XYZ file of C-alpha atoms in Angstrom:
669
model
C 26.879 -10.420 40.398
C 30.300 -9.649 41.868
C 33.310 -7.813 40.156
C 36.850 -8.943 40.443
C 39.701 -6.440 39.840
C 43.207 -7.835 39.586
C 45.624 -5.267 41.010
C 48.514 -7.217 42.359
C 50.959 -6.480 39.464
C 54.248 -4.554 39.832
C 53.785 -2.297 36.735
C 57.468 -1.791 36.208
C 56.941 -1.117 32.427
C 55.182 2.170 33.388
C 58.564 3.563 34.697
C 58.438 6.591 36.926
C 54.702 6.849 36.600
C 54.167 3.998 38.995
C 56.980 4.945 41.342
C 54.815 5.878 44.253
C 51.479 4.133 43.608
C 50.122 0.956 41.760
C 49.600 1.095 38.087
C 45.699 1.240 38.550
C 46.025 4.681 40.085
C 47.486 6.045 36.934
C 45.581 9.256 35.687
C 43.873 8.676 32.487
C 42.024 12.032 32.367
C 41.426 15.237 34.351
C 39.042 13.569 36.778
C 39.937 9.869 36.584
C 42.430 7.249 37.282
C 42.141 3.795 35.702
C 40.616 2.454 38.996
C 38.242 5.271 39.807
C 36.823 5.091 36.328
C 36.405 1.190 36.707
C 34.686 1.603 40.126
C 32.359 4.392 38.995
C 31.440 2.297 36.042
C 30.434 -0.595 38.283
C 28.509 1.785 40.511
C 26.553 3.109 37.469
C 25.641 -0.482 36.521
C 24.494 -1.157 40.218
C 27.260 -3.699 40.901
C 28.113 -3.115 44.644
C 30.225 -6.124 45.598
C 33.750 -5.876 44.419
C 36.839 -7.984 45.176
C 40.193 -6.297 44.614
C 43.437 -8.289 44.657
C 46.592 -6.215 45.867
C 50.227 -6.575 46.217
C 52.315 -3.625 45.267
C 51.586 -0.532 47.392
C 48.863 -2.351 49.137
C 47.998 0.211 51.831
C 48.036 3.085 49.381
C 45.551 1.326 47.136
C 43.131 0.653 50.150
C 43.378 4.142 51.330
C 42.739 5.607 47.800
C 39.635 3.369 47.391
C 38.265 4.721 50.617
C 38.876 8.321 49.651
C 36.533 7.901 46.596
C 33.603 7.491 48.788
C 31.640 5.207 46.606
C 28.680 3.057 47.553
C 30.641 -0.264 47.112
C 31.405 -3.155 49.380
C 35.028 -3.753 48.618
C 36.944 -6.640 49.851
C 40.664 -6.550 49.519
C 42.708 -9.662 49.097
C 46.519 -9.415 49.263
C 48.735 -11.726 47.182
C 51.592 -12.195 49.805
C 54.068 -13.190 46.996
C 52.901 -10.845 44.400
C 56.549 -10.229 43.149
C 57.125 -13.754 42.330
C 53.732 -14.978 40.956
C 51.304 -14.081 38.411
C 47.597 -13.170 38.910
C 46.572 -16.707 38.737
C 47.733 -16.871 42.330
C 45.961 -13.698 43.332
C 42.709 -15.234 42.165
C 43.671 -18.380 44.174
C 44.206 -16.184 47.296
C 40.644 -14.897 46.774
C 38.890 -18.031 45.828
C 36.673 -18.365 49.009
C 35.082 -15.064 48.217
C 34.393 -16.042 44.482
C 32.213 -19.156 44.575
C 28.734 -17.929 45.259
C 27.820 -15.782 42.249
C 28.474 -14.756 38.562
C 31.479 -12.669 38.183
C 32.816 -9.756 36.096
C 36.570 -10.313 35.964
C 38.880 -7.513 34.844
C 42.574 -6.474 34.885
C 43.198 -3.284 37.032
C 45.014 -1.588 34.081
C 42.074 -2.082 31.592
C 40.282 0.942 30.231
C 36.923 0.361 28.583
C 33.746 2.463 27.628
C 30.489 1.964 29.126
C 28.775 0.351 26.188
C 31.461 -2.442 26.388
C 30.804 -3.106 30.006
C 27.023 -2.910 29.562
C 27.358 -5.551 26.812
C 29.382 -7.841 29.008
C 26.997 -7.436 31.934
C 23.786 -7.966 29.810
C 25.317 -11.145 28.048
C 23.197 -14.320 28.572
C 26.326 -16.410 28.344
C 29.778 -16.414 29.847
C 31.801 -14.147 27.456
C 35.128 -12.354 26.996
C 35.701 -9.108 24.822
C 37.223 -9.684 21.441
C 37.649 -7.457 18.423
C 37.183 -8.607 14.840
C 38.299 -5.370 13.468
C 41.637 -4.801 15.170
C 44.843 -6.320 14.033
C 45.884 -9.397 15.863
C 48.867 -8.361 18.144
C 52.192 -10.128 18.594
C 52.605 -10.154 22.282
C 49.174 -9.436 23.895
C 46.152 -11.746 24.533
C 44.319 -13.558 21.525
C 41.419 -15.840 21.689
C 41.089 -18.820 19.457
C 37.494 -19.156 18.244
C 35.862 -22.358 16.958
C 32.207 -22.863 16.582
C 31.211 -19.648 18.222
C 33.108 -20.404 21.524
C 36.546 -19.629 22.850
C 38.866 -22.682 22.861
C 42.142 -21.132 23.935
C 43.289 -17.703 25.332
C 46.914 -16.745 25.275
C 49.589 -14.582 23.674
C 51.062 -17.532 21.770
C 48.005 -18.416 19.667
C 47.408 -17.052 16.065
C 45.412 -19.362 14.053
C 41.607 -18.670 14.142
C 42.437 -16.070 16.682
C 41.121 -12.494 17.316
C 42.522 -9.809 19.543
C 41.197 -10.307 23.195
C 41.124 -8.253 26.266
C 40.870 -9.514 29.844
C 37.316 -8.394 30.483
C 35.013 -11.167 31.207
C 31.515 -12.103 32.536
C 31.554 -15.538 33.815
C 28.433 -17.472 34.761
C 28.792 -19.169 38.177
C 28.730 -22.763 36.667
C 31.536 -22.012 34.254
C 33.554 -19.959 36.792
C 33.638 -22.922 39.264
C 34.975 -25.148 36.443
C 37.547 -22.471 35.745
C 38.357 -21.763 39.481
C 38.922 -25.475 40.153
C 41.558 -25.526 37.424
C 43.148 -22.513 38.779
C 43.408 -24.149 42.379
C 44.642 -27.269 40.791
C 47.483 -25.249 39.052
C 48.399 -23.383 42.205
C 48.365 -26.361 44.555
C 50.842 -28.115 42.173
C 53.158 -25.012 42.392
C 52.309 -23.705 38.924
C 51.714 -20.064 40.047
C 53.650 -17.804 37.578
C 51.450 -18.122 34.553
C 48.309 -16.579 33.291
C 45.015 -17.683 34.730
C 43.942 -18.261 31.165
C 46.362 -21.205 30.947
C 44.186 -23.130 33.485
C 41.095 -22.075 31.385
C 42.708 -23.638 28.295
C 42.631 -26.967 30.009
C 38.866 -27.022 30.834
C 37.618 -24.960 27.859
C 35.456 -27.938 26.638
C 33.482 -27.676 29.995
C 33.911 -24.056 30.858
C 31.832 -22.370 27.924
C 33.130 -18.803 27.156
C 31.796 -17.128 24.078
C 33.376 -14.070 22.241
C 31.789 -10.692 22.673
C 32.730 -8.769 19.587
C 33.202 -5.124 20.425
C 34.840 -4.198 17.043
C 36.509 -0.641 17.326
C 35.000 0.325 20.773
C 37.534 1.088 23.414
C 38.742 -1.723 25.610
C 42.587 -1.482 26.157
C 45.131 -2.272 28.774
C 47.816 0.186 29.751
C 51.207 -1.420 29.991
C 53.528 1.313 28.979
C 53.753 5.201 28.911
C 52.970 4.836 25.208
C 49.805 2.749 25.905
C 48.735 5.583 28.437
C 49.067 8.252 25.800
C 47.158 6.212 23.072
C 44.450 5.077 25.585
C 43.807 8.553 26.990
C 43.330 9.831 23.570
C 40.990 7.095 22.684
C 39.163 7.776 25.953
C 38.584 11.447 24.885
C 37.037 10.291 21.598
C 34.911 7.765 23.411
C 33.654 10.475 25.830
C 32.632 12.452 22.814
C 30.380 9.835 21.380
C 26.893 10.994 20.846
C 23.551 9.256 21.829
C 20.182 9.900 20.374
C 16.862 9.005 21.708
C 13.351 10.320 21.067
C 10.312 11.082 23.268
C 6.721 11.989 22.687
C 5.795 11.914 26.396
C 3.983 14.792 28.154
C 5.023 13.595 31.554
C 8.139 12.097 32.861
C 8.139 9.116 35.066
C 10.731 6.914 36.715
C 10.765 4.471 33.693
C 11.781 7.452 31.482
C 14.482 8.598 33.970
C 15.815 5.145 34.045
C 16.347 4.788 30.394
C 17.682 8.306 30.104
C 20.314 7.406 32.815
C 21.284 4.279 30.800
C 21.653 6.398 27.613
C 23.772 8.973 29.413
C 26.367 6.306 30.308
C 26.966 5.880 26.582
C 28.118 9.403 25.691
C 26.711 12.884 25.188
C 22.967 12.618 25.296
C 20.763 14.315 22.526
C 17.071 13.938 23.031
C 14.537 14.374 20.229
C 11.074 15.490 20.941
C 8.387 14.701 18.594
C 6.580 17.622 17.085
C 2.864 18.238 18.015
C 1.760 17.141 14.501
C 3.902 14.003 14.748
C 2.442 13.060 18.115
C -1.034 13.772 17.162
C -0.719 11.606 14.049
C 1.155 8.823 16.068
C -0.728 8.581 19.382
C -3.273 11.322 20.237
C -3.283 14.989 20.682
C -0.756 16.234 22.995
C -2.031 17.966 26.087
C 1.312 19.755 26.577
C 2.603 21.563 23.520
C 6.002 20.969 21.992
C 7.751 23.982 23.450
C 6.872 22.869 26.966
C 7.712 19.168 26.269
C 11.126 20.328 24.871
C 11.712 22.501 27.902
C 10.934 19.567 30.160
C 13.589 17.457 28.476
C 16.106 20.366 28.490
C 15.876 20.543 32.278
C 16.798 16.832 32.912
C 20.432 16.553 34.213
C 22.938 15.100 31.728
C 20.932 16.062 28.529
C 23.365 17.734 26.178
C 20.654 19.437 24.124
C 17.159 18.709 22.624
C 15.970 18.839 19.038
C 12.668 18.552 17.375
C 11.922 15.390 15.404
C 9.349 16.318 12.974
C 8.200 12.690 12.068
C 7.898 9.322 13.584
C 10.632 8.279 11.037
C 14.189 8.911 12.241
C 15.704 9.076 8.808
C 16.279 12.926 8.529
C 17.529 13.358 12.044
C 19.981 10.476 11.962
C 21.380 11.473 8.674
C 21.925 14.957 10.002
C 23.313 14.054 13.458
C 24.881 10.699 12.877
C 24.843 9.646 16.368
C 27.210 6.918 17.565
C 24.314 5.268 19.430
C 20.569 5.221 19.055
C 18.646 4.200 22.272
C 15.061 2.925 22.239
C 12.891 0.604 24.304
C 12.210 -2.984 23.068
C 8.536 -2.194 22.580
C 9.020 -1.361 18.907
C 10.349 -4.697 17.986
C 7.039 -6.189 17.449
C 4.570 -3.269 17.296
C 3.451 -1.246 14.236
C 6.676 0.768 14.629
C 8.851 -2.301 13.522
C 9.302 -0.813 10.093
C 10.681 2.326 11.722
C 13.178 0.198 13.690
C 14.200 -1.515 10.613
C 14.808 1.826 8.945
C 16.939 2.999 11.837
C 18.914 -0.157 11.564
C 19.646 0.423 7.947
C 20.479 4.079 8.247
C 23.019 3.643 11.212
C 24.676 0.881 9.291
C 25.489 3.342 6.489
C 27.813 5.193 8.918
C 28.739 2.576 11.656
C 26.325 3.623 14.404
C 24.927 1.250 17.121
C 21.399 0.526 18.134
C 20.840 -0.042 21.893
C 17.607 -1.415 23.096
C 16.584 -1.582 26.660
C 13.697 -3.682 27.986
C 10.322 -1.693 27.716
C 8.954 -1.138 31.240
C 5.520 -2.800 31.642
C 4.893 -1.449 35.092
C 1.234 -1.322 36.064
C 1.685 2.175 37.592
C 2.741 3.574 34.155
C -0.523 2.099 32.545
C -2.238 3.933 35.451
C -0.759 7.104 34.368
C -1.534 6.689 30.757
C -5.094 5.881 31.695
C -5.314 9.288 33.650
C -3.855 11.117 30.640
C -6.588 9.424 28.295
C -9.219 10.448 30.875
C -7.948 14.086 30.766
C -8.013 14.206 27.039
C -11.682 12.866 26.971
C -12.730 15.651 29.478
C -15.251 18.059 27.549
C -13.328 21.360 28.140
C -10.148 19.725 26.779
C -11.714 17.811 23.951
C -13.943 20.637 22.664
C -11.034 22.964 21.554
C -8.787 20.353 20.105
C -10.218 20.653 16.610
C -9.308 24.278 16.143
C -5.751 23.355 17.387
C -5.364 20.497 14.985
C -6.543 22.561 12.055
C -3.967 25.259 12.956
C -1.311 22.794 13.525
C -1.797 20.411 10.591
C -3.506 22.545 7.930
C -5.819 19.634 6.906
C -7.471 17.094 9.236
C -9.492 13.962 8.344
C -12.660 12.772 10.072
C -14.388 9.423 9.775
C -18.042 8.538 10.701
C -18.766 6.763 13.918
C -22.366 5.838 15.076
C -21.551 3.556 18.105
C -18.919 3.000 20.711
C -17.316 0.307 18.834
C -17.113 2.400 15.611
C -15.764 5.179 17.633
C -13.082 2.881 18.992
C -12.256 1.949 15.365
C -11.960 5.618 14.435
C -9.868 6.204 17.492
C -7.377 3.335 17.200
C -6.874 2.685 13.521
C -3.317 3.800 12.735
C -1.014 2.817 9.741
C 2.601 3.506 9.135
C 3.562 4.688 5.608
C 6.778 6.060 4.233
C 8.075 6.691 7.659
C 5.070 8.405 8.784
C 1.902 7.425 10.875
C -1.577 8.306 9.696
C -4.712 8.033 11.768
C -8.033 9.816 11.697
C -8.049 13.211 13.625
C -11.678 13.392 14.478
C -15.049 11.658 14.254
C -18.127 12.676 12.318
C -21.529 11.773 13.927
C -23.683 11.646 10.930
C -27.622 11.937 11.101
C -27.676 9.493 8.036
C -25.518 6.845 9.943
C -27.103 7.329 13.203
C -30.657 7.016 11.653
C -29.498 3.924 9.617
C -28.082 2.324 12.643
C -31.395 2.572 14.339
C -33.311 1.396 11.193
C -34.883 4.825 10.635
C -35.215 7.044 7.671
C -32.769 10.067 7.478
C -35.431 12.623 7.698
C -34.420 14.084 11.126
C -36.962 11.424 12.597
C -34.323 10.438 15.316
C -34.562 13.210 17.869
C -31.776 15.083 19.395
C -32.142 13.244 22.853
C -31.454 9.995 21.013
C -28.665 11.409 18.998
C -27.005 12.989 22.130
C -27.099 9.350 23.591
C -24.979 8.154 20.475
C -22.514 11.079 21.240
C -22.219 9.795 24.948
C -21.648 6.263 23.957
C -18.769 7.313 21.663
C -17.308 10.033 24.059
C -17.309 7.539 26.890
C -14.697 5.387 25.210
C -12.716 7.779 22.949
C -10.728 11.061 23.147
C -10.901 12.521 19.687
C -12.686 15.587 18.594
C -16.286 15.126 17.470
C -17.945 16.988 14.595
C -21.752 16.738 14.733
C -24.126 16.580 11.851
C -26.864 19.144 12.851
C -28.885 18.757 9.623
C -30.665 21.963 9.179
C -30.365 23.008 12.846
C -34.157 23.208 13.043
C -35.729 26.436 14.107
C -33.311 29.154 15.320
C -34.777 28.956 18.769
C -34.299 25.294 18.857
C -30.753 25.523 17.591
C -29.672 27.665 20.488
C -30.266 24.917 22.909
C -28.592 22.340 20.575
C -25.365 24.491 20.474
C -25.401 24.808 24.218
C -25.909 21.071 24.807
C -23.363 20.083 22.361
C -20.849 22.740 23.610
C -21.463 21.460 27.241
C -20.874 17.704 26.127
C -17.556 18.543 24.554
C -18.437 18.356 20.919
C -16.018 20.514 18.757
C -18.197 21.512 15.791
C -21.751 21.326 14.487
C -22.468 21.439 10.834
C -25.893 22.755 9.733
C -27.004 23.089 6.161
C -28.869 25.834 4.600
C -32.204 24.068 3.860
C -35.645 24.199 5.289
C -38.558 21.878 5.638
C -38.532 17.865 5.820
C -34.949 16.858 5.302
C -33.993 14.901 2.299
C -30.539 13.476 1.748
C -28.497 15.850 -0.390
C -27.291 12.997 -2.771
C -30.803 12.976 -4.174
C -30.135 16.510 -5.387
C -32.938 17.791 -7.585
C -34.596 14.443 -7.878
C -36.533 15.209 -4.814
C -38.054 18.536 -3.677
C -35.536 20.365 -1.513
C -35.763 24.023 -0.416
C -32.952 26.152 0.278
C -33.113 28.697 3.223
C -32.785 32.422 2.451
C -29.308 34.003 3.255
C -31.056 36.172 5.654
C -32.893 33.484 7.735
C -29.737 31.225 7.750
C -27.507 34.022 8.861
C -29.850 34.795 11.781
C -29.695 31.208 12.846
C -25.725 31.372 12.751
C -25.767 34.488 14.817
C -28.240 32.937 17.286
C -25.971 30.000 17.686
C -22.860 32.013 18.191
C -24.541 34.070 20.776
C -25.468 30.997 22.664
C -21.873 29.684 22.841
C -20.226 29.988 26.289
C -16.674 29.372 24.953
C -14.525 30.237 21.987
C -13.655 26.713 21.214
C -17.044 25.540 19.767
C -17.307 25.933 16.060
C -20.409 26.431 13.832
C -20.029 25.344 10.279
C -22.392 26.436 7.558
C -23.063 23.899 4.907
C -23.879 25.306 1.481
C -26.252 23.335 -0.746
C -26.099 25.519 -3.815
C -24.032 22.993 -5.741
C -26.302 20.183 -4.844
C -29.342 22.164 -6.050
C -27.623 23.251 -9.237
C -27.748 26.959 -8.355
C -24.074 27.511 -9.358
C -20.801 28.759 -7.830
C -21.800 32.376 -7.671
C -24.729 31.612 -5.363
C -22.514 29.394 -3.325
C -19.921 32.024 -2.869
C -22.342 34.581 -2.160
C -23.829 32.519 0.622
C -20.341 31.431 1.941
C -19.210 35.061 2.425
C -22.472 36.091 3.941
C -22.420 33.169 6.390
C -18.841 33.993 7.450
C -19.781 37.533 8.086
C -22.577 36.200 10.248
C -20.129 34.477 12.408
C -19.677 31.003 10.748
C -16.447 29.344 11.958
C -16.154 27.134 8.859
C -17.816 26.537 5.419
C -18.783 23.306 4.204
C -19.339 23.139 0.270
C -20.996 19.959 -0.971
C -21.497 18.219 -4.409
C -22.928 15.033 -5.609
C -20.834 15.145 -8.915
C -18.006 12.673 -9.361
C -16.050 15.396 -11.185
C -14.455 17.801 -8.497
C -14.060 20.519 -10.892
C -16.864 22.815 -9.356
C -15.541 22.061 -5.781
C -12.063 23.050 -7.028
C -13.414 26.259 -8.578
C -15.513 27.149 -5.440
C -12.329 26.668 -3.149
C -10.147 28.757 -5.503
C -12.610 31.684 -5.653
C -13.377 31.581 -2.013
C -9.703 31.685 -1.034
C -9.040 34.785 -3.212
C -11.134 36.722 -0.689
C -10.986 34.581 2.506
C -7.698 32.835 3.211
C -8.304 31.757 6.777
C -11.852 30.444 7.284
C -11.607 26.586 7.248
C -13.261 24.731 4.278
C -14.871 21.379 4.879
C -15.392 18.857 2.244
C -17.213 15.505 2.151
C -15.871 13.716 -0.915
C -18.320 10.842 -1.054
C -18.974 11.222 -4.680
C -15.540 12.839 -5.839
C -13.656 10.302 -4.000
C -10.761 9.804 -6.365
C -9.074 13.168 -5.165
C -6.297 12.649 -2.347
C -6.218 14.475 0.804
C -2.872 16.171 -0.318
C -4.544 17.494 -3.318
C -7.428 18.901 -1.281
C -4.800 20.417 1.117
C -2.886 22.177 -1.755
C -5.999 23.633 -3.078
C -6.971 25.093 0.230
C -9.268 22.596 2.129
C -8.922 22.207 5.833
C -11.297 19.204 6.942
C -12.067 16.038 5.029
C -15.033 13.964 6.229
C -15.529 10.359 5.316
C -19.090 10.532 6.168
C -20.434 6.986 5.847
C -17.795 4.468 4.869
C -17.970 2.564 8.071
C -21.678 2.126 7.797
C -21.598 1.082 4.116
C -18.795 -1.405 4.567
C -20.499 -3.006 7.461
C -23.808 -3.926 5.939
C -22.520 -5.795 2.897
C -20.178 -7.922 5.358
C -23.082 -8.622 7.699
C -25.462 -9.625 5.028
C -22.724 -11.996 3.537
C -22.159 -13.609 6.727
C -25.990 -14.110 7.415
C -26.399 -15.596 3.909
C -23.433 -17.917 4.563
C -24.873 -19.320 7.793
C -28.287 -19.849 5.976
C -26.738 -21.498 3.026
C -24.602 -23.823 4.994
C -26.667 -24.361 8.134
C -23.618 -23.614 10.201
C -21.084 -20.937 11.003
C -17.753 -22.460 9.947
C -17.739 -21.179 6.343
C -18.216 -17.517 7.509
C -15.295 -17.690 10.165
C -12.698 -16.203 7.653
C -15.098 -13.118 7.239
C -15.236 -12.558 10.888
C -12.936 -10.575 13.037
C -11.657 -12.755 15.995
C -13.561 -11.673 19.061
C -10.213 -11.349 20.971
C -9.226 -8.594 18.547
C -12.628 -6.921 19.177
C -12.169 -7.054 22.875
C -8.635 -5.645 22.688
C -10.197 -2.608 21.042
C -12.430 -1.966 24.103
C -10.769 -0.156 26.972
C -10.707 -2.072 30.367
C -11.896 1.031 32.182
C-alpha cells in the first residue's frame, strides 16, 4: 500500500501563517505540524512508501521531511504549474508512481485521528471518509450516496449527500479507472478542477463506498479559524481513553502488538483480571494479581492499570466510560460471546466504540501456553493451590473424577452466567467412584497402588488441585506412607473418616454396622500424618461421622475441635438427611469458636442448598462426590438397550457425544 499526500497548493487563505512555508508545515500542536503528524501516523501503520506532490516552497518542504528522520521512502513530485492548476494535475504528474498498488490518498492540509486512518486502511473496499452526524457544509466537499456507494463528490451536491473529507483508500483496480479519467481530463487541458470531477464520470465503474466516521476528527485546515478549531479538536482527540483487559501472566509479542495498536487510539488504560476472576475463567494464575498488574504498569505508553474483578466489563465500563474498548476477535465466537454483546450494549449507552483486532493464532504462542499448563501441573505448584484458592475465594467447588477423561471434563467445563464465569476449582478422587469404575465394592478393596494409578491418569492431563478420599486412612503406620506418597504426587488434600473396621458407605448410616473410632486414636492418626508431611501445602481433613451414626451435634463438635487441636487442616461434616438443618447447626456452632478452619461439605443428600447459601453460613469446600459416575451409568445403559432393541446404532446417535468433541477434550501433548 502506498500513500499519496497532495501538497502543491498555495494556501493563500491562511494569510501570514503560510508566508514562509507550505500550509502542510503549519503547527497544530506543541510537537506536530500537519505533515509531521500525517507522516508519523503512516509510520505507525507500517506504511513506508509515500508520494508527496509539491509546488509552493518545494525545497523547504523536501528539507523539512528529511529533518524528521522517519523510516519512510518518500518520493517528491513537483507540479511545475502549481500556481495555475488544481491538484488533479499534481496527481497527473505523479501518475507513473501510482499504478502498481492500492493507495491511501489524502490532502496535505487534512488532520485526522488514528482510528479514522486505521478504519480507512482496514477497509476491504475502496472508501472515502464521510460523516452522517455533521451538518452538510455549503462550500466544502460532499458525497452523494446511493445504494451504499458514492455516486458523486463535489461542493455543489446537496441531495442525498453527506459531509465528506478527502481521505481515501482506493483499491488498485478502482484507482486505475479513476487515474485513467484524470489522465484524460489533463490531456484535454482540463487541469484546473478537482480530481473528484474525473471520478464523477467513472463512478459507475470505480466503486468507492462511504466510511462513516460520525463525530471523529477528520478536518481540513483552510483558514486561521480552521486552524484554531482543528487544534482544539485535536487536543480532545488526544485525550480519548482506551480500555483493554488482560488476564495473562506472560507478555509475548502478540500482546505487545495489540497494546501498540491500542495506544494509537488514545490514552491507554489496562485492566488486569483479579486472581479470582482468572481462576474462575481459565485456571489458577501462577503469578498473583499484584505482579501481573506491575508487569502491565511497566509497559511503555500505558497510562495506568486497574483491577477488573470479573470477566464482565459492565462495572468498569460504566465507571471509566472509555472512548474505545479494544479486544481480540477471539471472543466473537467463543463462550465469551455474551460478554462481547454486553460490552456493545454498554458502550452504546454513552457513545463508545469497540475496536477488534484479529486474534493471533501463532503456533509459538500455543507452545508458551502449553509450557504454562505444564508448570501448573507440576506437583510442587499444584499441591499448594487448594489452600490459595480457599483463601482467595472463600468457597471452592470440587467434582469427582475417576479417569483421565472425567478429569478433563472437570478441568474444562466452564459456563458464563450473569457476566461471570464458573468452573470447578478442584477434583475429588472418590474411593466409591474409583471402586465402581473398576466394578469392585466400596470396601477399601481397591488398594492404594491402584488408586494412585487413577491419580496419575488424571494428573497427567489436568492442572487443577486434587482432593483424595482416603477412607479411614487405615492404620496410623500405613497412613504415614499414604500422606508422603500423596504429597509427593502433588495431591492437595486427603480426607479421612473417623471410623474403624471394614468400610461401609456412610449413606447406609445405622442400617449396617459401622464403628466410629475413638477421639484419642483418630487424633493420633492425624498427628502421625502431619508429622510425616514435608511441606506446609498438603492438607489433612478430618471427616466426622457423628451425624451419620446419629450421635448428635455435640459429639460432632467435640470431635471437630479435638481434631483441629491435633493438627487437622480442615473438617468435613457429613449427613445423609435431606434436611440440612443439622449441618447448618453444626457450622454455626463450630464457627462460634473456630472462624478459620475450612469446613468441607458433600451435599449429596441435602442437594437443594446453593453454594452461595453454604458460603454465607461459613462452609469453604463443596464436593460433588459422585454425580459424574451416577449420570454416566444410566446413559450407557440406555444406549446399550437401544442397540439391542433396534439391532443397530442409529437410534442412539442423538444420545452420544460426537467423537470429535471428545477428541477435542483431550490435549495433543
